[in-house]
GROMACS .gro file of C-alpha atoms in nm:
model
  172
    1ILE     CA    1   0.011   0.000  -0.009
    2VAL     CA    2   0.124   0.349  -0.107
    3ASN     CA    3  -0.059   0.603   0.093
    4GLY     CA    4   0.010   0.918  -0.118
    5ASP     CA    5   0.270   1.162  -0.219
    6LEU     CA    6   0.479   0.883  -0.435
    7PHE     CA    7   0.631   1.190  -0.613
    8GLY     CA    8   0.770   1.522  -0.533
    9SER     CA    9   0.497   1.698  -0.805
   10SER     CA   10   0.260   1.609  -1.074
   11GLU     CA   11   0.577   1.712  -1.298
   12ASP     CA   12   0.772   1.473  -1.152
   13ALA     CA   13   0.525   1.206  -1.192
   14ARG     CA   14   0.502   1.272  -1.549
   15LYS     CA   15   0.894   1.252  -1.609
   16VAL     CA   16   0.893   0.936  -1.458
   17LEU     CA   17   0.568   0.765  -1.592
   18GLY     CA   18   0.576   0.926  -1.943
   19GLY     CA   19   0.207   1.003  -1.923
   20PRO     CA   20  -0.063   0.824  -1.764
   21PRO     CA   21   0.043   0.560  -1.497
   22GLU     CA   22   0.161   0.227  -1.563
   23THR     CA   23   0.249  -0.084  -1.366
   24ALA     CA   24   0.586  -0.088  -1.462
   25GLY     CA   25   0.682   0.268  -1.441
   26VAL     CA   26   0.533   0.283  -1.082
   27LEU     CA   27   0.685  -0.041  -0.940
   28GLY     CA   28   0.994   0.045  -1.138
   29GLU     CA   29   1.011   0.365  -0.921
   30LEU     CA   30   0.935   0.188  -0.585
   31GLY     CA   31   1.209  -0.082  -0.667
   32LEU     CA   32   0.939  -0.352  -0.677
   33ASP     CA   33   0.960  -0.487  -1.035
   34GLY     CA   34   0.915  -0.859  -1.048
   35LEU     CA   35   0.788  -0.914  -0.719
   36PRO     CA   36   0.446  -1.113  -0.691
   37LEU     CA   37   0.206  -0.859  -0.534
   38ASN     CA   38  -0.064  -0.640  -0.562
   39LEU     CA   39   0.021  -0.283  -0.525
   40PHE     CA   40  -0.275  -0.023  -0.402
   41TRP     CA   41  -0.207   0.344  -0.428
   42VAL     CA   42  -0.406   0.583  -0.255
   43VAL     CA   43  -0.312   0.958  -0.380
   44GLY     CA   44  -0.218   1.228  -0.194
   45SER     CA   45  -0.259   1.583  -0.267
   46PRO     CA   46  -0.258   1.702  -0.606
   47ALA     CA   47   0.071   1.913  -0.541
   48HIS     CA   48   0.260   1.566  -0.513
   49ASP     CA   49   0.019   1.297  -0.713
   50PRO     CA   50  -0.108   1.351  -1.056
   51SER     CA   51  -0.443   1.540  -1.031
   52ASN     CA   52  -0.581   1.273  -1.314
   53LEU     CA   53  -0.560   0.984  -1.069
   54LEU     CA   54  -0.784   1.170  -0.802
   55ASN     CA   55  -1.091   1.081  -1.019
   56GLY     CA   56  -1.165   0.720  -0.827
   57ARG     CA   57  -1.041   0.362  -0.888
   58SER     CA   58  -0.869   0.263  -1.187
   59THR     CA   59  -0.658  -0.095  -1.224
   60PHE     CA   60  -0.320  -0.115  -1.403
   61GLY     CA   61  -0.204  -0.477  -1.410
   62ALA     CA   62  -0.079  -0.502  -1.003
   63LEU     CA   63  -0.135  -0.148  -0.970
   64VAL     CA   64  -0.473  -0.044  -0.827
   65ILE     CA   65  -0.534   0.293  -0.778
   66LEU     CA   66  -0.813   0.369  -0.506
   67GLY     CA   67  -0.830   0.756  -0.522
   68GLN     CA   68  -0.822   0.976  -0.205
   69CYS     CA   69  -0.965   0.724   0.043
   70ALA     CA   70  -1.068   0.353   0.049
   71VAL     CA   71  -1.179   0.050   0.250
   72VAL     CA   72  -1.034  -0.268   0.149
   73ASP     CA   73  -1.154  -0.592   0.309
   74PHE     CA   74  -0.832  -0.836   0.283
   75GLY     CA   75  -1.071  -1.110   0.429
   76HIS     CA   76  -0.896  -1.148   0.779
   77ILE     CA   77  -0.847  -0.742   0.825
   78GLN     CA   78  -1.017  -0.435   0.688
   79VAL     CA   79  -0.844  -0.135   0.637
   80MET     CA   80  -0.948   0.220   0.561
   81MET     CA   81  -0.643   0.392   0.333
   82TYR     CA   82  -0.630   0.765   0.355
   83HIS     CA   83  -0.297   0.985   0.302
   84GLY     CA   84  -0.425   1.246   0.547
   85HIS     CA   85  -0.364   1.578   0.372
   86ASP     CA   86  -0.689   1.730   0.494
   87LEU     CA   87  -0.590   1.629   0.877
   88SER     CA   88  -0.302   1.848   0.844
   89LEU     CA   89  -0.314   2.110   0.557
   90LYS     CA   90   0.061   2.195   0.651
   91GLY     CA   91   0.274   1.863   0.599
   92ALA     CA   92   0.551   2.015   0.788
   93PHE     CA   93   0.334   2.080   1.096
   94GLY     CA   94   0.199   1.721   1.106
   95HIS     CA   95   0.560   1.584   1.059
   96ALA     CA   96   0.656   1.804   1.351
   97TRP     CA   97   0.390   1.723   1.578
   98ASN     CA   98   0.408   1.348   1.536
   99ARG     CA   99   0.819   1.327   1.542
  100PHE     CA  100   0.836   1.555   1.843
  101ILE     CA  101   0.521   1.555   2.050
  102SER     CA  102   0.339   1.251   2.017
  103LYS     CA  103   0.390   0.971   1.739
  104LEU     CA  104   0.080   0.862   1.528
  105SER     CA  105  -0.151   1.102   1.755
  106LEU     CA  106  -0.260   1.294   1.436
  107GLU     CA  107  -0.403   0.954   1.305
  108ARG     CA  108  -0.542   0.850   1.608
  109LEU     CA  109  -0.719   1.221   1.619
  110TRP     CA  110  -0.858   1.179   1.277
  111LYS     CA  111  -0.976   0.852   1.328
  112ARG     CA  112  -1.173   0.937   1.625
  113ILE     CA  113  -1.297   1.264   1.474
  114ALA     CA  114  -1.419   1.095   1.153
  115LYS     CA  115  -1.599   0.820   1.417
  116VAL     CA  116  -1.428   0.502   1.216
  117ASP     CA  117  -1.527   0.215   1.378
  118ARG     CA  118  -1.255   0.093   1.624
  119THR     CA  119  -1.222  -0.252   1.467
  120LEU     CA  120  -1.117  -0.092   1.134
  121TRP     CA  121  -0.741   0.004   1.058
  122VAL     CA  122  -0.672   0.312   0.918
  123PHE     CA  123  -0.342   0.366   0.723
  124PHE     CA  124  -0.226   0.718   0.674
  125GLY     CA  125   0.103   0.881   0.488
  126HIS     CA  126   0.068   1.248   0.518
  127THR     CA  127   0.291   1.319   0.812
  128HIS     CA  128   0.599   1.078   0.678
  129ILE     CA  129   0.646   0.939   1.023
  130PRO     CA  130   0.610   0.540   0.997
  131GLY     CA  131   0.478   0.352   1.264
  132VAL     CA  132   0.214   0.136   1.373
  133ASP     CA  133  -0.015   0.138   1.681
  134SER     CA  134  -0.215  -0.183   1.704
  135ARG     CA  135  -0.396  -0.063   2.032
  136HIS     CA  136  -0.584   0.200   1.825
  137ARG     CA  137  -0.525   0.044   1.496
  138VAL     CA  138  -0.369   0.332   1.298
  139ALA     CA  139  -0.040   0.316   1.130
  140ASN     CA  140   0.160   0.571   0.861
  141SER     CA  141   0.351   0.382   0.609
  142GLY     CA  142   0.629   0.668   0.605
  143GLY     CA  143   0.753   0.901   0.316
  144TRP     CA  144   0.913   0.859  -0.015
  145GLN     CA  145   0.959   1.231  -0.107
  146LYS     CA  146   1.272   1.424   0.068
  147VAL     CA  147   1.107   1.698   0.205
  148PRO     CA  148   1.310   1.974   0.406
  149PHE     CA  149   1.476   1.817   0.697
  150VAL     CA  150   1.327   1.480   0.619
  151LYS     CA  151   1.468   1.199   0.493
  152PRO     CA  152   1.260   0.956   0.270
  153THR     CA  153   1.209   0.654   0.505
  154LYS     CA  154   1.093   0.423   0.188
  155THR     CA  155   0.888   0.217   0.390
  156GLY     CA  156   0.532   0.043   0.348
  157LEU     CA  157   0.279  -0.142   0.544
  158LEU     CA  158   0.249  -0.507   0.488
  159ILE     CA  159  -0.052  -0.705   0.547
  160SER     CA  160   0.030  -1.077   0.548
  161GLU     CA  161  -0.211  -1.395   0.582
  162GLY     CA  162  -0.298  -1.459   0.956
  163ASN     CA  163  -0.137  -1.142   1.060
  164ASP     CA  164  -0.413  -0.922   1.215
  165ALA     CA  165  -0.165  -0.646   1.236
  166PRO     CA  166   0.025  -0.469   0.938
  167GLU     CA  167   0.378  -0.498   0.941
  168LEU     CA  168   0.614  -0.176   0.878
  169VAL     CA  169   0.880  -0.281   0.624
  170LYS     CA  170   1.169  -0.137   0.439
  171ILE     CA  171   1.090  -0.130   0.052
  172ALA     CA  172   1.371   0.037  -0.146
   0.00000   0.00000   0.00000
C-alpha cells in the first residue's frame, strides 16, 4: 500500500511515468519490479500526485489506484486507506507534531473525529513518520519524498495472511 505523495510533484510523476501511470513505471519507481504482489495506491494531494489520478478507482495490472480514500477488505483484516492531507494542511506541521510531540497522535485524532469503527485499521501517509499503533489500529506508511529536514524512509505497510496487524517494512 502506497499512501500518497509518491512523487514530489505532478510534473515529477509525468517525467517518471511518461504520461498515464503504467504498472512497470510505478513498480520500477518503488523498486518492486518482478515481485508477486498487488500494489494499492491511495493518492495524496494534487501538489504531489497527478491530479488525473484523483478521479477514483482504476487498475493497471498489479497497480490498483484507489483514489483519495478507500476501504479494502483483505479477508482477515479491513483497512481504510487515507493519505491524511486534510488532517494537517501543512505537512511540516503534522510531521513536526508526530516527530517531536506524540507519534501517530494526529492519525488517532483523525480516526476519532471521523468516527471510524474501532475495529477498522486506518493507514495514513501525510506526516511521513512511519509507525504502527496496534492498540488504536492506526498506522503510517512513512514517506517516499525528500522534504526539508526529512530523509525519505522508503517504508511501507505489509499485510500478511494470518496476521491481524500490518508490518512496517523497508521497501527500497
